Coordinates of C-alpha atoms and ligand atoms in Angstrom, one line a residue:
X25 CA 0.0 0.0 0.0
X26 CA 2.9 2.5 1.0
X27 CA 4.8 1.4 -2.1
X28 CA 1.7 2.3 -4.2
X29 CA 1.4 5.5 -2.9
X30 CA 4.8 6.1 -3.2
X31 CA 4.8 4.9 -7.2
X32 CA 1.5 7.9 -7.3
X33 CA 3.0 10.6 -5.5
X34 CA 5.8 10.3 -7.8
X35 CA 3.5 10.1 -10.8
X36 CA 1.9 13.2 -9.7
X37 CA 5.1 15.0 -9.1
X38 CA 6.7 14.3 -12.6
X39 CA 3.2 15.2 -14.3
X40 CA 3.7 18.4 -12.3
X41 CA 6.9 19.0 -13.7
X42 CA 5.8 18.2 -17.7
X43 CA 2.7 20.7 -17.1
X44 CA 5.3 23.1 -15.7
X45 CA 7.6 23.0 -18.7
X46 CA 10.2 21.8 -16.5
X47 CA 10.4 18.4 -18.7
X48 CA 9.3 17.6 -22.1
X49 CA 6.6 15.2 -22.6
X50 CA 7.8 11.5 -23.1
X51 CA 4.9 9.4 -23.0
X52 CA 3.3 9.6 -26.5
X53 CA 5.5 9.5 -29.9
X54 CA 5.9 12.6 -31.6
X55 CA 4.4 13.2 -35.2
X56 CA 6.5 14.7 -37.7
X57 CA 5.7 16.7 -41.3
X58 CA 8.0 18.0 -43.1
X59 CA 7.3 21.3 -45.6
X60 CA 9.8 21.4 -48.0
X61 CA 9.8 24.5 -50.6
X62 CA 10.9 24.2 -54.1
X63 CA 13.5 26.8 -54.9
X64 CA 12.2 28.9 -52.4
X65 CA 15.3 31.7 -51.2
X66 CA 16.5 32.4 -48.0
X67 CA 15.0 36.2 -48.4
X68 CA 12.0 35.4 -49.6
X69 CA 10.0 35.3 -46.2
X70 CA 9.0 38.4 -44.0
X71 CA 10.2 36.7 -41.0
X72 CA 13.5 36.1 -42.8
X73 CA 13.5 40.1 -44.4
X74 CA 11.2 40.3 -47.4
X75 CA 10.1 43.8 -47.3
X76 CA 7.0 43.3 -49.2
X77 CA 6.1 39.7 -49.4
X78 CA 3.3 38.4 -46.2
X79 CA 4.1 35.9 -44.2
X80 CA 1.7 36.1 -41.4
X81 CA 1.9 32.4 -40.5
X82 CA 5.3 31.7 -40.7
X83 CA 6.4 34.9 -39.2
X84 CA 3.9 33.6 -36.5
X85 CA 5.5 29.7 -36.7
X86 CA 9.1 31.3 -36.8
X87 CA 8.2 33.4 -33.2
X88 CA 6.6 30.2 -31.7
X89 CA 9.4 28.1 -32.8
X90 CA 13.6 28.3 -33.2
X91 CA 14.1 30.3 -36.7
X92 CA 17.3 29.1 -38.0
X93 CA 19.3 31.5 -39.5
X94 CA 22.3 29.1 -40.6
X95 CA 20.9 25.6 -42.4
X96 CA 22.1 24.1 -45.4
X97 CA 20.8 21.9 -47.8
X98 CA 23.4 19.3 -49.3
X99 CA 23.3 20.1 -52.6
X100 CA 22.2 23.5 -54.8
X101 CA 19.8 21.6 -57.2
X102 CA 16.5 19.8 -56.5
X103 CA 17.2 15.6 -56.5
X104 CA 20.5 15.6 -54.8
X105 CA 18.9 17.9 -52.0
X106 CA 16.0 15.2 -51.6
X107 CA 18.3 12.3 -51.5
X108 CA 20.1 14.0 -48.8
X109 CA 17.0 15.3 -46.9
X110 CA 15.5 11.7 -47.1
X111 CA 18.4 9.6 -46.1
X112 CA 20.5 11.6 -44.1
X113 CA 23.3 11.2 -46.5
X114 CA 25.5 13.6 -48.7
X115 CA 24.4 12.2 -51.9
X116 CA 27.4 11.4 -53.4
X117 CA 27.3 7.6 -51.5
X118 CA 23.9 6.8 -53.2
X119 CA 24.7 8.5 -57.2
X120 CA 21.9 10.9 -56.1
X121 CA 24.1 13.4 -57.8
X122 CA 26.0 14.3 -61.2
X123 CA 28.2 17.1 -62.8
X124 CA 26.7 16.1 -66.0
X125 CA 23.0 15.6 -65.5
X126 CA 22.5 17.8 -61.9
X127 CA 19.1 16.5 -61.6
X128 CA 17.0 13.7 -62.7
X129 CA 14.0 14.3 -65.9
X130 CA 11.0 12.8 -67.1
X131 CA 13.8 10.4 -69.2
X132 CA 15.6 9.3 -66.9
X133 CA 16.2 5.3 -65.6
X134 CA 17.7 6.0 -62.6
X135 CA 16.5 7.0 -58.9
X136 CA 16.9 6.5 -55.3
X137 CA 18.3 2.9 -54.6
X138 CA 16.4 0.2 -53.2
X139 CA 19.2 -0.1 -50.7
X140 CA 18.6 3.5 -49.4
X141 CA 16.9 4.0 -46.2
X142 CA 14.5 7.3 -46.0
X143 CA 12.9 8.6 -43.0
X144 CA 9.9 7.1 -43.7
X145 CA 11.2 3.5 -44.2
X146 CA 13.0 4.2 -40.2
X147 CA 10.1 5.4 -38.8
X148 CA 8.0 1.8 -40.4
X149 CA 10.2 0.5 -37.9
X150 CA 8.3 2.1 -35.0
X151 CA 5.0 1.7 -36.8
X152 CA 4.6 5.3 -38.2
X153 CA 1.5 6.0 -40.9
X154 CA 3.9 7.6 -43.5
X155 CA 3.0 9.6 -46.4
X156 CA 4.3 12.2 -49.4
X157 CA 2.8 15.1 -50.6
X158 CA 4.1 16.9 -53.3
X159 CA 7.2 16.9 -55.6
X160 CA 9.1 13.9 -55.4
X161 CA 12.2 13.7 -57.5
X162 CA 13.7 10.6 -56.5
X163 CA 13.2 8.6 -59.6
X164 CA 9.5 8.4 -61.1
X165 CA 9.9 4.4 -61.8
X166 CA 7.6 2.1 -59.8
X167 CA 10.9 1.0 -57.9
X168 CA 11.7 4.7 -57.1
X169 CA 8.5 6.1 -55.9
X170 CA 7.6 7.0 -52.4
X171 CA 5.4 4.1 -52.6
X172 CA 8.3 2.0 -53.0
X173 CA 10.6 3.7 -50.3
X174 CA 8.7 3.7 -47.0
X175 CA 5.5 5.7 -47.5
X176 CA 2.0 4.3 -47.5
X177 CA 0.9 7.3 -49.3
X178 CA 1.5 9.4 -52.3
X179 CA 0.3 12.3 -54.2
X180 CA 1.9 14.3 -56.2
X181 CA 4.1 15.7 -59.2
X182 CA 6.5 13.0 -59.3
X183 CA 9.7 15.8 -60.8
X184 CA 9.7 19.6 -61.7
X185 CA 6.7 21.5 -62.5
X186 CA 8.4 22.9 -65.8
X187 CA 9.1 19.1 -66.8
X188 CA 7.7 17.8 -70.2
X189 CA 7.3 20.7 -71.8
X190 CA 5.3 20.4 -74.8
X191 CA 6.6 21.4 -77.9
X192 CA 3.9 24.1 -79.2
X193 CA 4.5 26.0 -76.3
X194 CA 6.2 29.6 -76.6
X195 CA 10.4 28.9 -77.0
X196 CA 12.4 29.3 -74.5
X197 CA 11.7 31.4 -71.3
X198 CA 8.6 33.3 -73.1
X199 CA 6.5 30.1 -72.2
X200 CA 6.6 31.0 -68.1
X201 CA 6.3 34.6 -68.1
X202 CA 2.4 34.0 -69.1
X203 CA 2.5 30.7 -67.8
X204 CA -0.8 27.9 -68.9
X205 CA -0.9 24.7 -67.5
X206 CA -1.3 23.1 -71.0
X207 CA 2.6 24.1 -71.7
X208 CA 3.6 21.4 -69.0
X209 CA 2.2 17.7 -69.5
X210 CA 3.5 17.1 -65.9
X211 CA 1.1 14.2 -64.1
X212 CA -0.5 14.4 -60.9
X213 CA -0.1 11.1 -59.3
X214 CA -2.1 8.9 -56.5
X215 CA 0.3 6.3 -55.3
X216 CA 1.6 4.5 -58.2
X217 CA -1.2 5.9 -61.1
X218 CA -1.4 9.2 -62.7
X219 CA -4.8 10.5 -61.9
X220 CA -4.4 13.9 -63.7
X221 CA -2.2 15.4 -67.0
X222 CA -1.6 17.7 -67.1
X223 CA -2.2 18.4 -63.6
X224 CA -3.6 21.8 -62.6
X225 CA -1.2 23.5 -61.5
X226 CA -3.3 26.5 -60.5
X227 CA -4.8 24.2 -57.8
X228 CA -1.7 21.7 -56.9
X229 CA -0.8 24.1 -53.1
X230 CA -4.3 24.3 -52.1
X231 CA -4.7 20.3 -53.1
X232 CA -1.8 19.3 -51.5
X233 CA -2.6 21.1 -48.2
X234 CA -5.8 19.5 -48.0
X235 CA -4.6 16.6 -48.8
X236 CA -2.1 17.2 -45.3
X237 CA -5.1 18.0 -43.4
X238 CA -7.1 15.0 -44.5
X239 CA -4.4 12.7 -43.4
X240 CA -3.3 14.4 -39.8
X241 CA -7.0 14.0 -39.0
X242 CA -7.0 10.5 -40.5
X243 CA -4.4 9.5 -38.0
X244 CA -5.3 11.2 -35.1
X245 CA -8.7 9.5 -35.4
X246 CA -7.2 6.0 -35.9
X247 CA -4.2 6.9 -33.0
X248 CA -1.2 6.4 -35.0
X249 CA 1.8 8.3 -35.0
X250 CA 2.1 10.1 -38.6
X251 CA 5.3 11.6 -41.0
X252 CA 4.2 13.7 -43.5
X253 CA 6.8 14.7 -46.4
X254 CA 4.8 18.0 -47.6
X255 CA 7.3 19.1 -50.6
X256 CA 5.7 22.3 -52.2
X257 CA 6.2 22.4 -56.2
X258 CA 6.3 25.5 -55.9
X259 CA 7.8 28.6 -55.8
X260 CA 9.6 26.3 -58.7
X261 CA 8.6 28.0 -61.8
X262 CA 6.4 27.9 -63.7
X263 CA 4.5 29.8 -61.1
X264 CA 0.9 29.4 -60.6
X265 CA -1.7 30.3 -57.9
X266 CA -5.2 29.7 -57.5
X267 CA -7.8 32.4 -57.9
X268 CA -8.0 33.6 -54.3
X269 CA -4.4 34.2 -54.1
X270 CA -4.3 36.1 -57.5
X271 CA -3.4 39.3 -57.5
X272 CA -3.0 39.5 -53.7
X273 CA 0.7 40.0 -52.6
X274 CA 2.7 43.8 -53.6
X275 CA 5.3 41.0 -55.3
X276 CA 3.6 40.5 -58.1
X277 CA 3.1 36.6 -59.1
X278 CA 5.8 35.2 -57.3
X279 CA 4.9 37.4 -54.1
X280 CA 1.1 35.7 -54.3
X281 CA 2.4 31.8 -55.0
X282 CA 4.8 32.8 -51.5
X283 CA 1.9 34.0 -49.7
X284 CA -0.3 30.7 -50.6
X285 CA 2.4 28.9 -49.2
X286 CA 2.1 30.8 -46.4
X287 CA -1.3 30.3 -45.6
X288 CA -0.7 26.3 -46.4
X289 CA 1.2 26.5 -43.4
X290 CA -1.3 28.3 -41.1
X291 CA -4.1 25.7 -42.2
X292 CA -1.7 22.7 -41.6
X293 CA -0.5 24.4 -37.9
X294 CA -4.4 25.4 -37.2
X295 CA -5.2 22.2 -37.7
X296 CA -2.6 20.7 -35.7
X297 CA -4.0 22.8 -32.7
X298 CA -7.9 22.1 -33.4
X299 CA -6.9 18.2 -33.2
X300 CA -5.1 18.6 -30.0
X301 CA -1.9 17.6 -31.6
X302 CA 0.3 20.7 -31.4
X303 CA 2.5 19.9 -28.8
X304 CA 3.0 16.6 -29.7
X305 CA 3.8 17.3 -33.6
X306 CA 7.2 18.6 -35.0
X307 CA 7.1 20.9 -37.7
X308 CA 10.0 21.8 -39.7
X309 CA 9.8 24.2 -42.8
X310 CA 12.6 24.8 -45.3
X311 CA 13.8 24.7 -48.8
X312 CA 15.3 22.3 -51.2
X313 CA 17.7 25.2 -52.8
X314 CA 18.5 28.7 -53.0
X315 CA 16.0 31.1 -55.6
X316 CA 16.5 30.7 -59.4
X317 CA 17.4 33.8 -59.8
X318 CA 17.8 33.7 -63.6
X319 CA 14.3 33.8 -63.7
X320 CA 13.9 37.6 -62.8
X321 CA 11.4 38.2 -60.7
X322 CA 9.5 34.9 -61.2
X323 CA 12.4 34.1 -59.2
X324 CA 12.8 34.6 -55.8
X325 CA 15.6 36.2 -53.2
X326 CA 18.4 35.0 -51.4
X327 CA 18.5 38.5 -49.8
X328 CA 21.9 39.6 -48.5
X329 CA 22.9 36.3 -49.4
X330 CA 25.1 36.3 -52.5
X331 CA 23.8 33.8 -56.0
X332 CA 21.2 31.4 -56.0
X333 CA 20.3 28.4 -57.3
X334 CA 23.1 26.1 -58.4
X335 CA 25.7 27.8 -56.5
X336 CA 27.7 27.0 -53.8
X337 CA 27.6 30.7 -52.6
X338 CA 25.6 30.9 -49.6
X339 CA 22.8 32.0 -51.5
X340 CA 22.3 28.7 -53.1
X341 CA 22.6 26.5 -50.3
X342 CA 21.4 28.3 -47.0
X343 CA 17.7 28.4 -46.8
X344 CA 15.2 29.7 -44.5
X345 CA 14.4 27.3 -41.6
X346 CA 11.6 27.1 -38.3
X347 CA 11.5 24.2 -36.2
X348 CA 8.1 24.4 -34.1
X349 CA 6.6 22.2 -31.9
X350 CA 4.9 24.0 -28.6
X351 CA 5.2 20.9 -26.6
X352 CA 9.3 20.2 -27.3
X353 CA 10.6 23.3 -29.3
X354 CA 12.3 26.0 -27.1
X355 CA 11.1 29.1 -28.8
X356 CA 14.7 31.3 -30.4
X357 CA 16.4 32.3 -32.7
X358 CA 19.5 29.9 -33.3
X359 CA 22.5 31.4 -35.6
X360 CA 24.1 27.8 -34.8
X361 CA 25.1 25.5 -38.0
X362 CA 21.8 23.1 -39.0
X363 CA 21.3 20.9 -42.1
X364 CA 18.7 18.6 -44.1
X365 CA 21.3 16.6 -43.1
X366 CA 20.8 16.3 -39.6
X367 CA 17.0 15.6 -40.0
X368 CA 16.9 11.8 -40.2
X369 CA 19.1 11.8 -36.8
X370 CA 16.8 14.7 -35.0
X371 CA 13.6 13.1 -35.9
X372 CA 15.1 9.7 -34.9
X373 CA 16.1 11.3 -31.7
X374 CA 12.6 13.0 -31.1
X375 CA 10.8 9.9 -32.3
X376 CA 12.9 7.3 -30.1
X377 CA 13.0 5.8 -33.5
X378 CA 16.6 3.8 -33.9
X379 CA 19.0 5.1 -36.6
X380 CA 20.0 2.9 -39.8
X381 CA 23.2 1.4 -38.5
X382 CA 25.1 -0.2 -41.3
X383 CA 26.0 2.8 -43.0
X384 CA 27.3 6.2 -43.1
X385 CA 25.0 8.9 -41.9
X386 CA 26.5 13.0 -42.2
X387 CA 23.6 14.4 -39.8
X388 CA 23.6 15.1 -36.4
X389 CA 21.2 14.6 -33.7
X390 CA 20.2 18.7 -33.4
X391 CA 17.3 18.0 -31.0
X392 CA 19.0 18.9 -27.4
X393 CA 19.0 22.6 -29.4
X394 CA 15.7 21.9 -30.4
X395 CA 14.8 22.2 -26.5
X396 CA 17.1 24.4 -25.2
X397 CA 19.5 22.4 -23.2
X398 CA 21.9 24.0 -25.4
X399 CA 22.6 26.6 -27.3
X400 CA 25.6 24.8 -29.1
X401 CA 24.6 22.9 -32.3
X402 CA 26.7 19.9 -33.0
X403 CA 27.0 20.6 -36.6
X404 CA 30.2 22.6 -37.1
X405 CA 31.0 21.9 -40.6
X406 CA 29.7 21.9 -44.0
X407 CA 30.7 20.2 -47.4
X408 CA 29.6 22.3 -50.2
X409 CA 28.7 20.1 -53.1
X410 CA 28.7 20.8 -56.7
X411 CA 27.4 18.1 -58.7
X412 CA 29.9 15.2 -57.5
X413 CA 32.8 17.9 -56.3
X414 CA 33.5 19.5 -53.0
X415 CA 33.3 22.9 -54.5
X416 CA 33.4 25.0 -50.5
X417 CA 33.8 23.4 -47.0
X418 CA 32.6 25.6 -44.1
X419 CA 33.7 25.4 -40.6
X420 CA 33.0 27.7 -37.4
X421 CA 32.6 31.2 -39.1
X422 CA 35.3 30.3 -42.1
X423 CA 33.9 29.0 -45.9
X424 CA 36.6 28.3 -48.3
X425 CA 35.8 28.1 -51.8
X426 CA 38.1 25.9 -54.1
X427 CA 36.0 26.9 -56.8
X428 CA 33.0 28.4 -57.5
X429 CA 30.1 28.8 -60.1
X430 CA 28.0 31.5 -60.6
X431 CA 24.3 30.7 -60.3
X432 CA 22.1 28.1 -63.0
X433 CA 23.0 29.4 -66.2
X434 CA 24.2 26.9 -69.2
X435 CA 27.1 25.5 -68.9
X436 CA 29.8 28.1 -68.2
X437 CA 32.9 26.8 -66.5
X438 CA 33.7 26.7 -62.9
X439 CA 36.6 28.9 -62.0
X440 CA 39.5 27.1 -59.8
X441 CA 40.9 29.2 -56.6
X442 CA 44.7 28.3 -55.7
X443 CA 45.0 29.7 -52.6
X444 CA 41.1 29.1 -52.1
X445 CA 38.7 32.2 -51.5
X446 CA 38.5 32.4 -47.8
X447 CA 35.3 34.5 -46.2
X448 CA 34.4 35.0 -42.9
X449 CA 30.2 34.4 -42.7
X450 CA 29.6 36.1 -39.4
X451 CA 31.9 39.3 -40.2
X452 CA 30.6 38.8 -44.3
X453 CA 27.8 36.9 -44.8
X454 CA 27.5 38.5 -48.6
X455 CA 30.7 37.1 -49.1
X456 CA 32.1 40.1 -51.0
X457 CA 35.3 40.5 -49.1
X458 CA 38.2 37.8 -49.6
X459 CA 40.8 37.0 -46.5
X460 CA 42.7 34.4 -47.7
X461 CA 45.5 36.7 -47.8
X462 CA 45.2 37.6 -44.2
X463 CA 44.6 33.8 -43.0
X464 CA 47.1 31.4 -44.8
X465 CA 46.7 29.2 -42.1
X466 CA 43.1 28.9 -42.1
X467 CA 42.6 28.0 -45.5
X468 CA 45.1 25.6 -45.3
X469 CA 43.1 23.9 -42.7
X470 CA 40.0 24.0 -44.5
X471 CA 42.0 22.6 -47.5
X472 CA 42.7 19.1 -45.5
X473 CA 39.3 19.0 -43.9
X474 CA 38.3 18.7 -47.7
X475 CA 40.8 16.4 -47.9
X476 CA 40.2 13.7 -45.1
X477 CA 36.3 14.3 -45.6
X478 CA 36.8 13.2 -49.6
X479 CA 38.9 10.2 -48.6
X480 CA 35.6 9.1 -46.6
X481 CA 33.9 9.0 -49.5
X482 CA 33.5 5.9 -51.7
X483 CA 30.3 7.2 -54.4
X484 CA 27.2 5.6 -54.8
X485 CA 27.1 4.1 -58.5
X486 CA 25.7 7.4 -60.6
X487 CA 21.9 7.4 -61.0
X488 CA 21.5 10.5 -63.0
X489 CA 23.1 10.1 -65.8
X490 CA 20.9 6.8 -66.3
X491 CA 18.3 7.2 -69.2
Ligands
MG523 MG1 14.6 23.2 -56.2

């Protein structure tokens, strides 16, 4: 009788203690979603500078949450990124990545391997309803879909919206700057069978956030922990909006797809808290790669980040990044080092899900700054990639470029640096002023981290240059 008292008062005190914040709440699994943004730049939201686009609901998710001011995608293009995002891995060691063919297209053989493990297929392992929204990119093969790595779900555009263009459409650029949804046979698919093509465009934000909703009430009703992979076409261009967010932003077209996004995330974190499942739901919103910025201004912003898109300047590579959750996430701002990267280990972590173990992982586990226990992220470095090339290595406030390449454009060559550019990001985060000259021995230490990091390496067999 004492003893059971004893095992109450104790139960009492440590409920105390998760109601008073004082420790985070264990008992249930968390339930992740990822929103991923296509080409989406690291100025583009208010919370993050824009001076004229509104974003009241991620301004709102970045206050509630930790804004990340320094988190880096793996690679500057679209597949690569997704590979890394999805399997925690710099794509290199799965051929998710090529200096001749950067990303995968409608004719291509090749994909994420089998032998690849994504979130989703980890978190089967702890019996998680899994499902993908949205742009996939991974291979558009039956044995490359989401249905066939880990998801019980998908719908979706299985590449780029600006795939399979058809050939009576204007030449060139011309086609996007009017943009019709007949110029892009792209299919809309449900599972493993295209349900729609071309698919509306127009309507693909609004469908895909319903279909979000759908599916986190879906689960909540049946009591299973949920991962939702919510990967925006958009802002990719060609950009299209639906009718009652035409005409609505001061940024013209691109400012009103932005803003749709924007409210996608408001109606996904509304209905989080209407289903009782805020605090026990982690959010994270970010960006597969910098804005295309040869697009003018269908393009979007990197702000005082310099190039875009398909650079390894910051601008290509840094994106803009909240992490919320009410009932884990320590509300901040964190200027720490993140990455895609370190998703697969931080939702492992939050999950209690165990990581894949007979492989190489490049994340870290970025949940003890998730709650606050420290303000010290573990993630100190950064390989810049460039199709299959180290092109920049970051570490602490240093980035050394050993070459560079100025945004998407053609094929013009890469310059080579001998000594290596050398910018301090905190002092320079514009990266206009060089120090190598001032810091010989920094770039020399850069230079070998390149070094023993490309000796790790042994690369996947090359799946984009399959067709
Ligand atoms: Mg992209």
């Amino acid at each position: 009788m004492k003893k059971k008292r004893y095992v109450n008062l104790t139960l009492f005190v440590l409920n105390c203690l998760v109601l008073a914040g004082l420790l985070p709440a264990q008992d249930s699994p968390k339930n992740v979603i990822v929103i991923f943004a296509d080409d989406l730049g690291y100025g583009d939201l208010a919370c993050f500078g824009h001076p004229a686009i509104a974003t009241p609901h991620l301004d709102q998710m970045a206050l509630d949450g930790q804004k990340w001011t320094s988190f880096y995608v793996a690679a500057c293009v679209c597949t690569p990124s997704r590979a890394a995002l999805q399997t925690g891995r710099y794509p290199i060691r799965n051929g998710m990545c090529s200096s001749r063919r950067r990303v995968l297209f409608p004719d291509s053989k090749g994909g994420l391997p089998q032998a690849e493990i994504t979130i989703a297929k980890m978190l089967k392992t702890r019996g998680y309803a899994t499902h993908a929204i949205g742009k996939w990119h991974l291979g558009h093969l039956p044995e490359y879909l989401p249905t066939s790595h880990g998801y019980d779900s998908y719908f979706g555009i299985p590449y780029s919206n600006d795939m399979d263009a058809i050939r009576n459409a204007p030449k060139g650029k011309a086609k996007f700057w009017e943009p019709r949804i007949e110029y892009w046979n792209v299919p809309l698919m449900r599972d493993e069978k295209i349900i729609e093509r071309p698919a509306n465009q127009h309507t693909i934000t609004r469908r895909f956030t319903e279909e979000a909703v759908k599916l986190i009430q879906v689960n909540k009703k049946e009591k299973k922990p949920f991962f939702i992979y919510l990967a925006h076409n958009l802002p990719h261009v060609p950009l299209f909006v639906s009718n009652e967010f035409t005409d609505r932003s001061r940024a013209g077209l691109y400012g009103d797809v932005i803003e749709e996004i924007d409210w996608s995330v408001g109606t996904i974190l509304k209905t989080l808290r209407e289903e009782n499942l805020a605090d026990d739901t982690l959010v994270i919103f970010t960006s597969d790669n910098g804005p295309w910025l040869t697009f003018n201004t269908h393009g979007g912003s990197a702000g005082l980040l310099r190039d875009g898109k398909g650079s390894t300047w910051e601008g290509g590579m840094r994106e803009p990044t909240i992490f919320w959750c009410p009932g884990l996430v320590k509300p901040g701002i964190v200027r720490e080092m993140g990455s895609t990267l370190d998703l697969m280990p931080t939702i492992a972590s939050v999950t209690d899900t165990k990581l894949p173990q007979n492989r190489e992982l490049d994340g870290f586990d970025l949940k003890p700054v998730l709650l606050g226990q420290t303000g010290k992220s573990p993630r100190d470095e950064m390989f810049y990639y460039h199709g299959e090339e180290v092109f920049a290595v970051r570490k602490g406030e240093f980035k050394a470029h050993f070459k560079t390449k100025t945004s998407y454009v053609g094929q013009n060559e890469a310059v080579v640096h001998d000594p290596p550019l050398l910018f301090h990001l905190g002092h320079d985060p514009s990266e206009k002023h060089d120090i190598s000259q001032q810091h010989p021995e920094v770039t020399s230490r850069l230079a070998a981290l390149k070094k023993t990091h490309e000796a790790g390496i042994s690369p996947g067999e090359n799946q984009l240059i399959k067709r």
